[in-house]
Tab-separated table of C-alpha atoms in Angstrom:
chain	number	residue	atom	x	y	z
A	1	GLU	CA	144.139	176.574	153.642
A	2	SER	CA	144.172	175.856	149.926
A	3	ILE	CA	140.908	173.906	150.218
A	4	ALA	CA	139.201	176.946	151.689
A	5	GLN	CA	140.374	179.000	148.722
A	6	THR	CA	139.128	176.512	146.106
A	7	LYS	CA	136.389	177.807	143.827
A	8	VAL	CA	133.829	175.661	142.050
A	9	VAL	CA	132.439	176.906	138.769
A	10	ILE	CA	129.366	175.152	137.370
A	11	LEU	CA	129.361	175.510	133.607
A	12	GLY	CA	125.971	173.881	132.996
A	13	GLN	CA	124.491	170.439	132.670
A	14	LYS	CA	126.436	167.623	131.092
A	15	ALA	CA	125.216	166.933	127.566
A	16	SER	CA	123.220	163.757	127.093
A	17	ALA	CA	125.414	160.829	126.132
A	18	MET	CA	122.517	159.432	124.116
A	19	GLN	CA	123.089	159.798	120.393
A	20	ILE	CA	122.323	158.328	116.980
A	21	ASP	CA	125.317	157.924	114.663
A	22	HIS	CA	123.850	155.933	111.747
A	23	ILE	CA	120.478	154.725	110.473
A	24	ILE	CA	120.863	151.921	107.961
A	25	ASN	CA	118.093	150.629	105.687
A	26	LEU	CA	118.484	146.847	106.013
A	27	LYS	CA	117.069	146.207	102.532
A	28	THR	CA	119.282	148.599	100.554
A	29	LYS	CA	122.142	149.042	103.096
A	30	ALA	CA	121.832	152.788	102.394
A	31	GLU	CA	122.254	155.493	105.036
A	32	ASP	CA	120.081	158.015	103.204
A	33	GLY	CA	117.432	158.617	105.876
A	34	ASN	CA	114.869	156.393	104.144
A	35	ALA	CA	113.114	153.611	106.052
A	36	PRO	CA	111.090	150.968	104.215
A	37	ARG	CA	107.527	150.445	105.426
A	38	GLY	CA	107.273	146.790	106.412
A	39	GLY	CA	111.073	146.518	106.435
A	40	GLY	CA	113.853	147.006	108.898
A	41	ILE	CA	116.365	149.631	109.916
A	42	ARG	CA	119.443	149.372	112.100
A	43	ILE	CA	120.245	152.336	114.334
A	44	GLU	CA	123.786	152.652	115.643
A	45	GLY	CA	124.772	155.027	118.408
A	46	ARG	CA	125.180	155.335	122.169
A	47	GLU	CA	122.888	154.825	125.160
A	48	LEU	CA	120.008	153.726	122.887
A	49	LYS	CA	118.697	150.675	124.777
A	50	VAL	CA	114.956	151.112	125.354
A	51	VAL	CA	114.201	150.279	129.007
A	52	GLY	CA	112.228	151.763	131.866
A	53	ASP	CA	108.701	151.869	133.200
A	54	ALA	CA	107.917	155.543	132.586
A	55	GLU	CA	104.950	156.070	130.275
A	56	GLU	CA	106.976	157.987	127.695
A	57	VAL	CA	109.622	155.237	127.219
A	58	GLY	CA	109.600	153.650	123.765
A	59	VAL	CA	110.295	154.131	120.078
A	60	PHE	CA	107.965	156.512	118.269
A	61	LEU	CA	107.383	157.660	114.710
A	62	VAL	CA	105.822	161.133	114.669
A	63	ASN	CA	104.310	162.437	111.425
A	64	ALA	CA	104.045	166.038	110.202
A	65	LEU	CA	100.705	166.441	112.038
A	66	ASP	CA	102.373	165.416	115.348
A	67	VAL	CA	100.516	162.089	115.388
A	68	GLU	CA	102.634	159.511	117.248
A	69	GLU	CA	102.856	155.831	116.404
A	70	GLN	CA	104.601	153.815	119.121
A	71	LEU	CA	106.399	150.702	117.956
A	72	LEU	CA	105.357	147.521	119.719
A	73	ASP	CA	107.905	145.537	121.729
A	74	GLU	CA	107.950	142.857	119.022
A	75	GLN	CA	108.895	145.520	116.436
A	76	ILE	CA	112.121	146.195	118.362
A	77	LEU	CA	114.116	143.201	117.126
A	78	THR	CA	117.456	144.146	118.712
A	79	ASN	CA	117.649	146.321	121.821
A	80	LYS	CA	121.256	147.031	122.812
A	81	PRO	CA	122.942	150.166	124.154
A	82	SER	CA	124.785	150.709	120.848
A	83	GLU	CA	122.286	149.193	118.408
A	84	LEU	CA	118.565	149.003	117.770
A	85	VAL	CA	117.006	147.016	114.938
A	86	LEU	CA	113.444	148.105	114.234
A	87	LEU	CA	110.670	146.704	112.061
A	88	ILE	CA	108.821	149.661	110.540
A	89	PRO	CA	105.013	149.233	110.460
A	90	ASN	CA	103.664	148.646	106.951
A	91	ASP	CA	100.407	150.531	107.557
A	92	LEU	CA	101.949	153.997	108.021
A	93	THR	CA	101.707	156.595	105.260
A	94	GLU	CA	104.847	157.323	103.259
A	95	GLY	CA	106.525	160.631	103.995
A	96	ALA	CA	108.504	162.628	106.528
A	97	TYR	CA	108.540	161.539	110.181
A	98	THR	CA	110.546	162.155	113.302
A	99	LEU	CA	111.996	159.021	114.883
A	100	ARG	CA	112.080	159.487	118.666
A	101	ILE	CA	113.744	157.048	121.055
A	102	THR	CA	113.000	157.584	124.754
A	103	THR	CA	114.640	155.527	127.482
A	104	GLN	CA	115.645	155.450	131.128
A	105	TYR	CA	118.785	153.470	130.291
A	106	THR	CA	122.158	154.585	131.576
A	107	SER	CA	125.459	152.771	131.273
A	108	SER	CA	126.480	153.688	134.807
A	109	GLY	CA	125.870	151.067	137.426
A	110	GLY	CA	122.889	149.135	136.076
A	111	ARG	CA	120.313	151.531	137.498
A	112	LEU	CA	117.683	153.418	135.533
A	113	LEU	CA	117.474	157.165	135.124
A	114	LYS	CA	114.713	158.768	137.184
A	115	THR	CA	113.752	160.998	134.265
A	116	PRO	CA	113.631	159.498	130.759
A	117	ARG	CA	115.723	161.088	128.029
A	118	SER	CA	115.116	161.176	124.293
A	119	VAL	CA	116.907	161.552	121.016
A	120	GLU	CA	115.153	162.501	117.769
A	121	VAL	CA	116.129	162.326	114.121
A	122	PRO	CA	114.226	162.993	110.878
A	123	ILE	CA	113.403	159.938	108.779
A	124	THR	CA	111.415	159.320	105.590
A	125	LEU	CA	109.138	156.307	105.248
A	126	VAL	CA	109.172	154.868	101.731
């Protein structure tokens, strides 16, 4: 009887577990949002590992004109769920960008997400 009286309330979708906690300039060790062109940054967070075969999966730098530059696989030096180490291309113009990480990774059960998810953060190339 009590099962028949049970109500289910759906409050909305679960928030994405994917997040960026810190971006560290490997040259200066600063966490000031600056990334050195031709240098490296370490990104710490959750669910960051870049995997999947969907076209939109990857690491992107998007400039103020919405022009995307996708990092090559060899520019992703460390690719772990809690840490990415990236080599920033030297040929990009200095200035404000959006760093976008898109993946199909999920920590549950070793399977990939059907739909990729992304996290974005502002970054300045210096």
